[in-house]
mmCIF file of C-alpha atoms in Angstrom:
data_model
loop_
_atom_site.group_PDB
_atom_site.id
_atom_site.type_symbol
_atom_site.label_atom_id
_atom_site.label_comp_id
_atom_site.label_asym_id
_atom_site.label_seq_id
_atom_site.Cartn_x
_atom_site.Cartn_y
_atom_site.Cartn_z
ATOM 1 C CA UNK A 789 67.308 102.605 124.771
ATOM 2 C CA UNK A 790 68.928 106.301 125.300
ATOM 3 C CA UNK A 791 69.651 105.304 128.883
ATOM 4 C CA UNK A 792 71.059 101.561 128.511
ATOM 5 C CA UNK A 793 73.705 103.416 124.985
ATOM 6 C CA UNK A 794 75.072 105.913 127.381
ATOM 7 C CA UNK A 795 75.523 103.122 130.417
ATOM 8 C CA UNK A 796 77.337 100.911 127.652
ATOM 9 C CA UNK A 797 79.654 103.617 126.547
ATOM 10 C CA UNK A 798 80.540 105.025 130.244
ATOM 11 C CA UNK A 799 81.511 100.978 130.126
ATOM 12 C CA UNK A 800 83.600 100.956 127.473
ATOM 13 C CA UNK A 801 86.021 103.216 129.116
ATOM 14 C CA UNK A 802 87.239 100.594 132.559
ATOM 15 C CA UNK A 803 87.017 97.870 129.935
ATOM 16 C CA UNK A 804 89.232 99.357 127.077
ATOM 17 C CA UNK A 805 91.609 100.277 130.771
ATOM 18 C CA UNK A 806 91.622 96.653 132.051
ATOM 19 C CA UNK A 807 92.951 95.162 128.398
ATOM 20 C CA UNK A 808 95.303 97.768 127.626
ATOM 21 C CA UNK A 809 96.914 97.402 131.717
ATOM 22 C CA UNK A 810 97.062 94.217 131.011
ATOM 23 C CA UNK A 811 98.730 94.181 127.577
ATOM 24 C CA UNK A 812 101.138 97.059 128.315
ATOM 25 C CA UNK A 813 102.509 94.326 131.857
ATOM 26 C CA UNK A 814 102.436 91.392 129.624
ATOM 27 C CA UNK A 815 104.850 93.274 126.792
ATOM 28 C CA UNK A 816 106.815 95.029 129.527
ATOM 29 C CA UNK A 817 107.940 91.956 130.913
ATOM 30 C CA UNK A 818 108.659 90.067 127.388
ATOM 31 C CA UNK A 819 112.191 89.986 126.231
ATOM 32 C CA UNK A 820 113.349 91.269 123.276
ATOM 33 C CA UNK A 821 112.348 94.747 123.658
ATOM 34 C CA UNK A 822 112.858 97.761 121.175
ATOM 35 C CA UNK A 823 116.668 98.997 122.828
ATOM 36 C CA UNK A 824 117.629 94.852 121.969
ATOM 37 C CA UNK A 825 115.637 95.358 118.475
ATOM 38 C CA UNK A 826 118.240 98.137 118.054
ATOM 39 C CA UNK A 827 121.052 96.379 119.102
ATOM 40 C CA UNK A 828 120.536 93.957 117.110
ATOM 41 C CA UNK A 829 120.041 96.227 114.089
ATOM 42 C CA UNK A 830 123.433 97.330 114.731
ATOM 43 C CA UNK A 831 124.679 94.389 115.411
ATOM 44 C CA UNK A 832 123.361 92.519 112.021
ATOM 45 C CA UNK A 833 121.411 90.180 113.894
ATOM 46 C CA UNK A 834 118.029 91.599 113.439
ATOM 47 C CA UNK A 835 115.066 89.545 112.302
ATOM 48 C CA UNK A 836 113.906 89.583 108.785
ATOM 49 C CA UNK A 837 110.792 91.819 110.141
ATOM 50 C CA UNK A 838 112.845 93.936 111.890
ATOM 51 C CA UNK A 839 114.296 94.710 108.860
ATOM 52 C CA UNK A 840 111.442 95.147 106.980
ATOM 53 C CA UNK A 841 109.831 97.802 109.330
ATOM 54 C CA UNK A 842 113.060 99.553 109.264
ATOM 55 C CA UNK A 843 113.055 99.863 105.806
ATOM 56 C CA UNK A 844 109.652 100.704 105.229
ATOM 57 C CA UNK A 845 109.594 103.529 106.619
ATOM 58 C CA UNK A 846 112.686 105.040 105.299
ATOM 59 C CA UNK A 847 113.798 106.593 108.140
ATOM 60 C CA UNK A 848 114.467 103.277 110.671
ATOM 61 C CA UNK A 849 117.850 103.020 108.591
ATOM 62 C CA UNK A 850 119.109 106.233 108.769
ATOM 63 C CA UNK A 851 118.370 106.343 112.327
ATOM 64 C CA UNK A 852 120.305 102.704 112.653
ATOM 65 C CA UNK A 853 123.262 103.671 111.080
ATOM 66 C CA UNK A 854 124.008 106.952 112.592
ATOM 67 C CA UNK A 855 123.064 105.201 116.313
ATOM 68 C CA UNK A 856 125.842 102.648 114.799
ATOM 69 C CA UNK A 857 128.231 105.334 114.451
ATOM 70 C CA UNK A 858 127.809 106.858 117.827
ATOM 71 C CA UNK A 859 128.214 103.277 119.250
ATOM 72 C CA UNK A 860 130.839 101.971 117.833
ATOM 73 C CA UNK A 861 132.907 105.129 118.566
ATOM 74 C CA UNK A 862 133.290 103.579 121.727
ATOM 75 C CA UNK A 863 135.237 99.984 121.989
ATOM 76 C CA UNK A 864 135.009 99.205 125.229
ATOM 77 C CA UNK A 865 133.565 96.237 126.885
ATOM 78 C CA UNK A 866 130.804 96.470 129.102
ATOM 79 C CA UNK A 867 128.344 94.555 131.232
ATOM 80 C CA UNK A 868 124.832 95.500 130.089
ATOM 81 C CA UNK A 869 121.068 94.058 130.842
ATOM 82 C CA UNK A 870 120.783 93.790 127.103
ATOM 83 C CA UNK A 871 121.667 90.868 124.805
ATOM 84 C CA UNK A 872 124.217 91.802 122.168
ATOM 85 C CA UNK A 873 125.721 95.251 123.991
ATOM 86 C CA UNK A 874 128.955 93.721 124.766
ATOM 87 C CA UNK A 875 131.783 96.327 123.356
ATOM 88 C CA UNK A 876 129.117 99.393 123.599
ATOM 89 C CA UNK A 877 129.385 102.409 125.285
ATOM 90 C CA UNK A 878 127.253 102.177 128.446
ATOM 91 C CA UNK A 879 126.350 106.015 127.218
ATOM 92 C CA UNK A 880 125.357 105.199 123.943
ATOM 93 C CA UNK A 881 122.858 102.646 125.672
ATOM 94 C CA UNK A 882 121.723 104.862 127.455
ATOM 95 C CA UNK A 883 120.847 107.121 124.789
ATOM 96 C CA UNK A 884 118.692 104.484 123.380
ATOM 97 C CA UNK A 885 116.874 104.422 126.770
ATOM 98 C CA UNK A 886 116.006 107.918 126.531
ATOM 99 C CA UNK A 887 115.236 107.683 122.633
ATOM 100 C CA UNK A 888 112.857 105.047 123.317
ATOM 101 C CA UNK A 889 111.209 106.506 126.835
ATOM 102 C CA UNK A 890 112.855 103.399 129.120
ATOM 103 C CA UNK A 891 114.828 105.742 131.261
ATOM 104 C CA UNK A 892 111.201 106.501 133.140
ATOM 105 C CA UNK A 893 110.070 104.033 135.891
ATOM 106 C CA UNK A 894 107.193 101.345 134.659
ATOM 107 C CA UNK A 895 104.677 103.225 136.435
ATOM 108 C CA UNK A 896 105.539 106.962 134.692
ATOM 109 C CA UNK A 897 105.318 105.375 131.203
ATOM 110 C CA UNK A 898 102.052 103.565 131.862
ATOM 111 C CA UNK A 899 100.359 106.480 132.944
ATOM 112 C CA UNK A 900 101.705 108.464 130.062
ATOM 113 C CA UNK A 901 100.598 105.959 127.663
ATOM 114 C CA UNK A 902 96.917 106.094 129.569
ATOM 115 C CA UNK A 903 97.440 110.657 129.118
ATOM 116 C CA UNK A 904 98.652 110.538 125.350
ATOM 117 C CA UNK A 905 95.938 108.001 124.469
ATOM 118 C CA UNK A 906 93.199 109.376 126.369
ATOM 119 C CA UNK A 907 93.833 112.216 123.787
ATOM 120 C CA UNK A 908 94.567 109.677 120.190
ATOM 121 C CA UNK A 909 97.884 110.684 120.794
ATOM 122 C CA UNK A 910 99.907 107.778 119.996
ATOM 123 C CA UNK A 911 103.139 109.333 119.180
ATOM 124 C CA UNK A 912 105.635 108.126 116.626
ATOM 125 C CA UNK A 913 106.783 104.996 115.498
ATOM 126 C CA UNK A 914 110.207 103.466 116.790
ATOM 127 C CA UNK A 915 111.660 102.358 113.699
ATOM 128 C CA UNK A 916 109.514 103.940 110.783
ATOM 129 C CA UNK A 917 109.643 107.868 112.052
ATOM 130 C CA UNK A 918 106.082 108.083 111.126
ATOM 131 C CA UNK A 919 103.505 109.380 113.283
ATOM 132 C CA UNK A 920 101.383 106.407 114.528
ATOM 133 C CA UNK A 921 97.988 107.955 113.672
ATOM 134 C CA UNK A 922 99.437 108.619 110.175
ATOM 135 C CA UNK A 923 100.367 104.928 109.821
ATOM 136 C CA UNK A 924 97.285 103.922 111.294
ATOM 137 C CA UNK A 925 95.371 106.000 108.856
ATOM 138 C CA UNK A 926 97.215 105.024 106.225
ATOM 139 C CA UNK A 927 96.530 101.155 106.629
ATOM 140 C CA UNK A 928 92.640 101.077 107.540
ATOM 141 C CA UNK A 929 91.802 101.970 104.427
ATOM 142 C CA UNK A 930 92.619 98.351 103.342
ATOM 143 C CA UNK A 931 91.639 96.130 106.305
ATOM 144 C CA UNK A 932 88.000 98.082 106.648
ATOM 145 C CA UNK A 933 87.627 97.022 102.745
ATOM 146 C CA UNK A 934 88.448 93.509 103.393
ATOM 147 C CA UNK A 935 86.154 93.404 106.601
ATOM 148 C CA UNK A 936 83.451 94.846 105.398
ATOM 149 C CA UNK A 937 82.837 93.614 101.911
ATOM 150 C CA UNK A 938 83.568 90.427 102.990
ATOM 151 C CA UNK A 939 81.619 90.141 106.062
ATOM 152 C CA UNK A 940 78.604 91.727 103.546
ATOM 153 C CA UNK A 941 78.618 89.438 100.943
ATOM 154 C CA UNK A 942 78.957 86.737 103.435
ATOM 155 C CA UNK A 943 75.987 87.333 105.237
ATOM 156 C CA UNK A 944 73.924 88.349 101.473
ATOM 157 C CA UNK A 945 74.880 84.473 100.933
ATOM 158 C CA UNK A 946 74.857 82.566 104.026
ATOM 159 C CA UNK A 947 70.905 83.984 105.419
ATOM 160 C CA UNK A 948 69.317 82.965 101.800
ATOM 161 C CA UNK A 949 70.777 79.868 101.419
ATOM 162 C CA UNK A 950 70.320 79.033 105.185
ATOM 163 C CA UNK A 951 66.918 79.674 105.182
ATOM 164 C CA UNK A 952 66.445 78.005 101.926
ATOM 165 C CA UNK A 953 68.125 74.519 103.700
ATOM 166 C CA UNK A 954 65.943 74.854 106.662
ATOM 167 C CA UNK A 955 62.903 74.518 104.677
ATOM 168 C CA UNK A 956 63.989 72.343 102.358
ATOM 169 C CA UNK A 957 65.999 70.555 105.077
ATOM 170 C CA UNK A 958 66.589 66.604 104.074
ATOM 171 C CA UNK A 959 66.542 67.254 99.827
ATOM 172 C CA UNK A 960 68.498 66.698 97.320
ATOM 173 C CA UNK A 961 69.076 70.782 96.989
ATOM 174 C CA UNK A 962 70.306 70.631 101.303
ATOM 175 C CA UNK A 963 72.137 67.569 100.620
ATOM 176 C CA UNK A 964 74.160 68.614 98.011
ATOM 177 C CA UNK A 965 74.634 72.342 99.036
ATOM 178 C CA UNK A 966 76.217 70.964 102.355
ATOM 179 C CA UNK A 967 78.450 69.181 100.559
ATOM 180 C CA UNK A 968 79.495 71.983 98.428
ATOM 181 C CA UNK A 969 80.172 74.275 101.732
ATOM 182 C CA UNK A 970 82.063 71.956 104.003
ATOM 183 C CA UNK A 971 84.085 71.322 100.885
ATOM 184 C CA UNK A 972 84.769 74.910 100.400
ATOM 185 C CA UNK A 973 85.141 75.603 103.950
ATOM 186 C CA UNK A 974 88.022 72.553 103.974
ATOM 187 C CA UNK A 975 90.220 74.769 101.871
ATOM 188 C CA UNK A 976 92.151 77.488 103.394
ATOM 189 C CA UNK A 977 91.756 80.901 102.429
ATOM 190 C CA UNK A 978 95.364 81.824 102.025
ATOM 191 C CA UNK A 979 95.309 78.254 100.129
ATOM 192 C CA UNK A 980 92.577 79.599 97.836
ATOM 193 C CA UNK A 981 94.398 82.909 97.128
ATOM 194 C CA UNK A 982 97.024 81.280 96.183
ATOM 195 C CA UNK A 983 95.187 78.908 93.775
ATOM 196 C CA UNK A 984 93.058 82.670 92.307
ATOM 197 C CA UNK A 985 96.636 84.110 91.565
ATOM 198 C CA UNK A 986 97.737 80.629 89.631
ATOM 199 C CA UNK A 987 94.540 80.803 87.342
ATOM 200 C CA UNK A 988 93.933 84.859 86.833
ATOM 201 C CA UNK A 989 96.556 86.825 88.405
ATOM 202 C CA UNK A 990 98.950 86.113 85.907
ATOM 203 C CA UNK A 991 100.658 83.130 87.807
ATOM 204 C CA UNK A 992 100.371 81.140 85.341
ATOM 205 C CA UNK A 993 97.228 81.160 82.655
ATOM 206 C CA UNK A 994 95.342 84.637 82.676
ATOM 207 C CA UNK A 995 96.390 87.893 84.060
ATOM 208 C CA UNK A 996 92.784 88.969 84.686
ATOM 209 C CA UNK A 997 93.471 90.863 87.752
ATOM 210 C CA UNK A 998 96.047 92.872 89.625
ATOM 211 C CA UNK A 999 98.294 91.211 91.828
ATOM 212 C CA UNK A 1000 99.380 93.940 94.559
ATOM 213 C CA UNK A 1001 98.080 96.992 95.523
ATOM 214 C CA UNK A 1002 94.201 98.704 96.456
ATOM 215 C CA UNK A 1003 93.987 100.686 93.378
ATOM 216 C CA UNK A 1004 96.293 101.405 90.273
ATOM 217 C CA UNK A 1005 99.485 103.902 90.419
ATOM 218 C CA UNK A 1006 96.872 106.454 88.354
ATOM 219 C CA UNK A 1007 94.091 105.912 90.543
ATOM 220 C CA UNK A 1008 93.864 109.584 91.136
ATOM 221 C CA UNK A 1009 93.645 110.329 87.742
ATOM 222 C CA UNK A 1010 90.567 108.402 86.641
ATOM 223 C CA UNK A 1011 87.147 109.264 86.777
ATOM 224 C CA UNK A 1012 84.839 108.566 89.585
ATOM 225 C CA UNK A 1013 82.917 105.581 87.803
ATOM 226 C CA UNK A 1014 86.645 104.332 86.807
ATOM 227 C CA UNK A 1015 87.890 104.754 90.230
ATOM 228 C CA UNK A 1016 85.007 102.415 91.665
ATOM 229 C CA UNK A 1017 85.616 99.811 88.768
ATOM 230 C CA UNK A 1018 88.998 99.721 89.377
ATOM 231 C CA UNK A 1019 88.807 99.537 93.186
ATOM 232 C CA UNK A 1020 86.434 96.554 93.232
ATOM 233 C CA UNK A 1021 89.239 95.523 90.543
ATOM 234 C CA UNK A 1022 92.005 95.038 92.874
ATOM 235 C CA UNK A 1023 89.450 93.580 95.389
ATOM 236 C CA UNK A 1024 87.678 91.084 93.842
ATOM 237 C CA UNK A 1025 90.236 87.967 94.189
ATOM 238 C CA UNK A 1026 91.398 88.728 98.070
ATOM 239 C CA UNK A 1027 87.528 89.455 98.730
ATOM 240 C CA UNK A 1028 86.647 86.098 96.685
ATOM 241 C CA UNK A 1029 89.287 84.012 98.917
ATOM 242 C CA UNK A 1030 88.399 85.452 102.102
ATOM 243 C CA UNK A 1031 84.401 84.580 101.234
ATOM 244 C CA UNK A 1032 84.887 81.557 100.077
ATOM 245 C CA UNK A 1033 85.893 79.645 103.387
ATOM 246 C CA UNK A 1034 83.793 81.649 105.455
ATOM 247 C CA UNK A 1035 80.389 81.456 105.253
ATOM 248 C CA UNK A 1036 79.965 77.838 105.916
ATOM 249 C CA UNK A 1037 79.460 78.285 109.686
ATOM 250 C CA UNK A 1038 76.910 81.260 109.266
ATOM 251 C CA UNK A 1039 75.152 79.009 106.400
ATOM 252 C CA UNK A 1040 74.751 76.125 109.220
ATOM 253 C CA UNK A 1041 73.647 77.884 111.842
ATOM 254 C CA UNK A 1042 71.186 80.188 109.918
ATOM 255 C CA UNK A 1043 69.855 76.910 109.203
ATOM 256 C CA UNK A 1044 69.662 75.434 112.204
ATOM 257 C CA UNK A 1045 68.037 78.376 114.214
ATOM 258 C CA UNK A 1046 65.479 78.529 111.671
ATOM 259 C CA UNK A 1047 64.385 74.756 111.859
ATOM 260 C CA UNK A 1048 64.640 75.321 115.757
ATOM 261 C CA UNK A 1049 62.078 78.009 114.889
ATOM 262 C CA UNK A 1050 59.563 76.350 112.480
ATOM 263 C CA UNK A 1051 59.021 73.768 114.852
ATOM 264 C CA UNK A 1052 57.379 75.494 117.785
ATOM 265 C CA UNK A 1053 54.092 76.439 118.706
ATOM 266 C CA UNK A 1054 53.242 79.482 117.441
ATOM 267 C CA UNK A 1055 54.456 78.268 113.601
ATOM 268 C CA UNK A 1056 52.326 75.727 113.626
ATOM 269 C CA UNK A 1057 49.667 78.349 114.809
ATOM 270 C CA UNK A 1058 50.127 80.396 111.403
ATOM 271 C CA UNK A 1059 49.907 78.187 109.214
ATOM 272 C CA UNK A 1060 46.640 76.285 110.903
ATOM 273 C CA UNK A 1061 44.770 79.829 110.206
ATOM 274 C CA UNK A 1062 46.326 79.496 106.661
ATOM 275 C CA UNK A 1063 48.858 82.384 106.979
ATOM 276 C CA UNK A 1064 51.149 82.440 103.387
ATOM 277 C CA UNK A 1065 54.073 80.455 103.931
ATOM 278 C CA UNK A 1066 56.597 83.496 103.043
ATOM 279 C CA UNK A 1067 54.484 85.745 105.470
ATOM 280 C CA UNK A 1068 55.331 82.547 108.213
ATOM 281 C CA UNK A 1069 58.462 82.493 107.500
ATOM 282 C CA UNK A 1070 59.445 86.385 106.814
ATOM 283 C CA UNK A 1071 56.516 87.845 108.992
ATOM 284 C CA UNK A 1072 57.200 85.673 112.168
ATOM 285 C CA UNK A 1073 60.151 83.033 111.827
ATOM 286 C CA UNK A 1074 62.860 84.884 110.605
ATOM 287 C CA UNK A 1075 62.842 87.871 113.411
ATOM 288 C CA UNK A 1076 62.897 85.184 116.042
ATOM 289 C CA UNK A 1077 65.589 83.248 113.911
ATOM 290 C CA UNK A 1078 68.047 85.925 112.883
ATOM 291 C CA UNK A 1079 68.332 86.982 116.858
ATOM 292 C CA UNK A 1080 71.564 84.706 116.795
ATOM 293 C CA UNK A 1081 72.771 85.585 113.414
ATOM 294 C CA UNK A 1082 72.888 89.102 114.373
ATOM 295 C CA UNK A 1083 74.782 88.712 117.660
ATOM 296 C CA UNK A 1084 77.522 87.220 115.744
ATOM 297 C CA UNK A 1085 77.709 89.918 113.201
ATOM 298 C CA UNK A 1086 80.344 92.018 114.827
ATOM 299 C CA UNK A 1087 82.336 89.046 116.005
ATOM 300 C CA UNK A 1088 82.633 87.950 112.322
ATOM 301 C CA UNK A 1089 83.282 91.830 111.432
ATOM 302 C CA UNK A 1090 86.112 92.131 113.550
ATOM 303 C CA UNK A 1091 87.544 88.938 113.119
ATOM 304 C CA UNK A 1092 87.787 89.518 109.315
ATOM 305 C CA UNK A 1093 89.408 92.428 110.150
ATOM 306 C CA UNK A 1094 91.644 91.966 112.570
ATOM 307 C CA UNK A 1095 92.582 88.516 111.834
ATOM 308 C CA UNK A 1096 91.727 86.504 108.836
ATOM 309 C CA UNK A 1097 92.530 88.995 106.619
ATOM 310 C CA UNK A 1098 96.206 89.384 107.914
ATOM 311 C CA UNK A 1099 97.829 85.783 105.402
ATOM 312 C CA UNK A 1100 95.410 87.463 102.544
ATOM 313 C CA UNK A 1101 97.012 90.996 103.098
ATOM 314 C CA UNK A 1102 100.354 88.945 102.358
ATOM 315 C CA UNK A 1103 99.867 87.318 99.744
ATOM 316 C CA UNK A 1104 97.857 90.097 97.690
ATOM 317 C CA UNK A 1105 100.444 92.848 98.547
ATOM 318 C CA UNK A 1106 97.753 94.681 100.946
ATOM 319 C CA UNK A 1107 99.407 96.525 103.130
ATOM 320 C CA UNK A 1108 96.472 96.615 106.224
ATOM 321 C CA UNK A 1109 96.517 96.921 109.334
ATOM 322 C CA UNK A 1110 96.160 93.058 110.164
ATOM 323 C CA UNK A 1111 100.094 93.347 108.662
ATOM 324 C CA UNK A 1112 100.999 96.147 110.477
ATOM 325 C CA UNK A 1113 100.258 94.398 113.986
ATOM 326 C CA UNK A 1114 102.200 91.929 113.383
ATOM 327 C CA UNK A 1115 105.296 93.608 111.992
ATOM 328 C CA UNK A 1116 105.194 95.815 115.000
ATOM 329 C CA UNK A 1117 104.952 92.835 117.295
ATOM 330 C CA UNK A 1118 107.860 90.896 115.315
ATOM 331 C CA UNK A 1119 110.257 94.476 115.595
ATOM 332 C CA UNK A 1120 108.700 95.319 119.612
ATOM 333 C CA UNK A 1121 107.063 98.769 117.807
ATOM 334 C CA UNK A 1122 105.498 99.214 121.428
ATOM 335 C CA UNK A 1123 103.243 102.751 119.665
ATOM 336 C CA UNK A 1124 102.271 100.985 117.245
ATOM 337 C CA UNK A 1125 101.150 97.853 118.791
ATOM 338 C CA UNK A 1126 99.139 99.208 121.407
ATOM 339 C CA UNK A 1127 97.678 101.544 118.939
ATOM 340 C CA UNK A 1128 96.341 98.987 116.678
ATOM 341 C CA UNK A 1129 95.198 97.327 119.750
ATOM 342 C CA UNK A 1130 93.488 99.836 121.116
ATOM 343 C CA UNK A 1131 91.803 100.907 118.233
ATOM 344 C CA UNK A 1132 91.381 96.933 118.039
ATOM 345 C CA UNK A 1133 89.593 96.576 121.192
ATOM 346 C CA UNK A 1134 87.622 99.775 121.100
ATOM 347 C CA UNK A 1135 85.925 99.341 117.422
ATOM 348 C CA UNK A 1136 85.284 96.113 119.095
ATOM 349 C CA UNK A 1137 83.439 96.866 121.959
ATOM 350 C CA UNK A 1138 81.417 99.684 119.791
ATOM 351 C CA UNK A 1139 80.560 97.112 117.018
ATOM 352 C CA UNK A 1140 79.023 94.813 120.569
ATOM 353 C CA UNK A 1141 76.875 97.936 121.229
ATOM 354 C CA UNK A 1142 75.745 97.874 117.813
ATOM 355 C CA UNK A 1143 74.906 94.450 117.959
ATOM 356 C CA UNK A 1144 72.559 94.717 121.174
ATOM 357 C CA UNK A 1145 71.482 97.609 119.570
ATOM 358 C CA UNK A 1146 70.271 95.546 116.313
ATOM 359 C CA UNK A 1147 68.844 92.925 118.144
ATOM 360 C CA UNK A 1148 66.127 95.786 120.011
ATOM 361 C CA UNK A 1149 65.639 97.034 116.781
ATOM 362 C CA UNK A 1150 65.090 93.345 115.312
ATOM 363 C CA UNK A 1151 62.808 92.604 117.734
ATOM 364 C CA UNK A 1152 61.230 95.540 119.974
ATOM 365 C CA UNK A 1153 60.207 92.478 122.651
ATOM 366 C CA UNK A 1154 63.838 92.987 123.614
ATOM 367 C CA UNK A 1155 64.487 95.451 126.565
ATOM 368 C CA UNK A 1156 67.839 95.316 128.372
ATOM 369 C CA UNK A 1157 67.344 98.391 130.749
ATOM 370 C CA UNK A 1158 64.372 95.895 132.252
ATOM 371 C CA UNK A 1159 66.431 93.334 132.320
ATOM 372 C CA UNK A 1160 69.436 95.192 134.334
ATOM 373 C CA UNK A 1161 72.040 95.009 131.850
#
């Protein structure tokens, strides 16, 4: 197993190469990069998430309106590569070139992106002034709680209840709990939140929970016991919408796998020599049956992440990284985009080395060195 971890990691290292050369040549050559993002800040035409990144850092409009100054010092009229430069001076745009590293050939800034990031070192952000890993740091606190407790309490509900339909596949109790998940799995989970706010976030009958934030303003002040209370506080209702549409699928195909399982050979083996059920189903079935489950685990880890969580963050006020993506794509924040997609990418392709790892443990059959992988 030693030998097959290290061969996996040495992997990681072309792979996590081949997405980011790939991204960093797909955003080079997309319009509307940060020097137009600028520009248009200056201009008054930026987009409402421009804006918002500017702001939220509290440095993006300081930096705006003194570049504004600068440019507008200058009235004359000039031909420029960028939308919206008309009437600046070709110096002052070239001063944004330099601020932003795009006075360096393609090639120069790829391979210092590879150097600095080779390192962690992402640098700062374009329109925050806010070292990336500080940013970074700052928001994972919020999308790893959303991930994890959700992905946890999603799997504590779909494997029982799966297993339970498989062997009591065709009753009233399968029959009617498949109706209640494809119903629930119809709804939307921003939908959901939405409806959890209305009934007990104050919207418009109780005010049973918090509406914004991960803890309280005098989280720091409580007590350890009162700190946990009040953390799972702020996280039940974005946890309980995020749950709620997701474990349908799991549910199913628990299910599924294990009435594939119960009907070969070697169950019907066990139970002729009049092995327990439970020690059938716990002692035999269910390694064979949760092979699949498991593979999926860090899909659905880093999916709840990384993407389902990103309409929640919204609409609860959580301020993740799922949000943070996107506002840097929306404003062309190139360091922090490819950070949070590198850090993206890599956590994912640990969390798939975790998973083969699981399934040896699961099973000890299982041996991917003799198998050549």
């Amino acid at each position: 197993m030693t030998t097959y971890i290290i061969r996996r990691l040495l992997l990681i290292i072309p792979t996590l190469l081949g997405i980011m050369t790939l991204n960093f040549l797909i955003v080079q050559a997309a319009p509307g990069g940060p020097v137009e993002q600028m520009i248009a800040r200056l201009s008054g035409t930026a987009v409402d998430a421009t804006s918002r990144v500017g702001g939220a850092g509290g440095g993006g409009d300081v930096v705006a309106q003194g570049e504004m100054n600068k440019g507008a010092s200058s009235g004359s009229a000039v031909n420029s590569k960028y939308r919206g430069a008309q009437g600046l001076d070709p110096e002052f745009i070239k001063e944004l070139e330099q601020m932003f590293g795009f006075d360096k050939p393609l090639h120069e800034r790829y391979f210092d992106m590879l150097k600095n990031y080779a390192t962690f070192d992402f640098g700062k952000s374009y329109f925050r002034d806010v070292n990336v890993v500080d940013l970074v740091m700052e928001k994972l606190p919020v999308s790893i709680s959303l991930g994890l407790w959700t992905t946890l309490i999603i799997y504590l509900i779909s494997i029982p209840l799966g297993i339970r339909k498989a062997v009591r596949d065709g009753s009233h109790f399968d029959v009617w709990t498949s109706t209640v998940v494809i119903f629930l799995h119809a709804i939307p989970s921003f939908l959901f939140a939405v409806l959890l706010i209305l009934l007990f976030a104050g919207g418009e009958y109780f005010s049973w929970f918090p509406l914004r934030g991960l803890v309280s303003d005098n989280w720091a002040e409580l007590s350890w016991p009162a700190r946990i209370a009040d953390y799972f506080w702020h996280m039940a209702l974005p946890i309980t919408a995020m749950v709620v549409g997701g474990f349908a699928s799991l549910t199913m195909l628990t299910k599924n796998s294990f009435i594939d399982e119960l009907g070969k050979q070697y169950v019907l083996t066990a139970r002729a020599k009049g092995l327990p059920e439970n020690r059938v189903l716990y002692g035999h079935v269910f390694r064979n049956a949760m092979l699949i489950v498991i593979a999926g685990f860090p899909a659905a880890f880093i999916g709840m992440i990384f993407t389902s969580a990103l309409l929640i963050e919204v609409i609860f006020s959580l301020d993740g990284l799922g949000l943070l993506g996107f506002e840097a794509a929306m404003s062309r924040d190139y360091p922090v985009m490819f950070a949070t997609l590198y850090i993206f990418t890599l956590i994912g392709l640990i969390m798939n080395l975790v998973s083969d790892v699981i399934y040896m443990l699961v099973d000890p059959r299982i041996d991917f060195n003799e198998q050549g992988n």
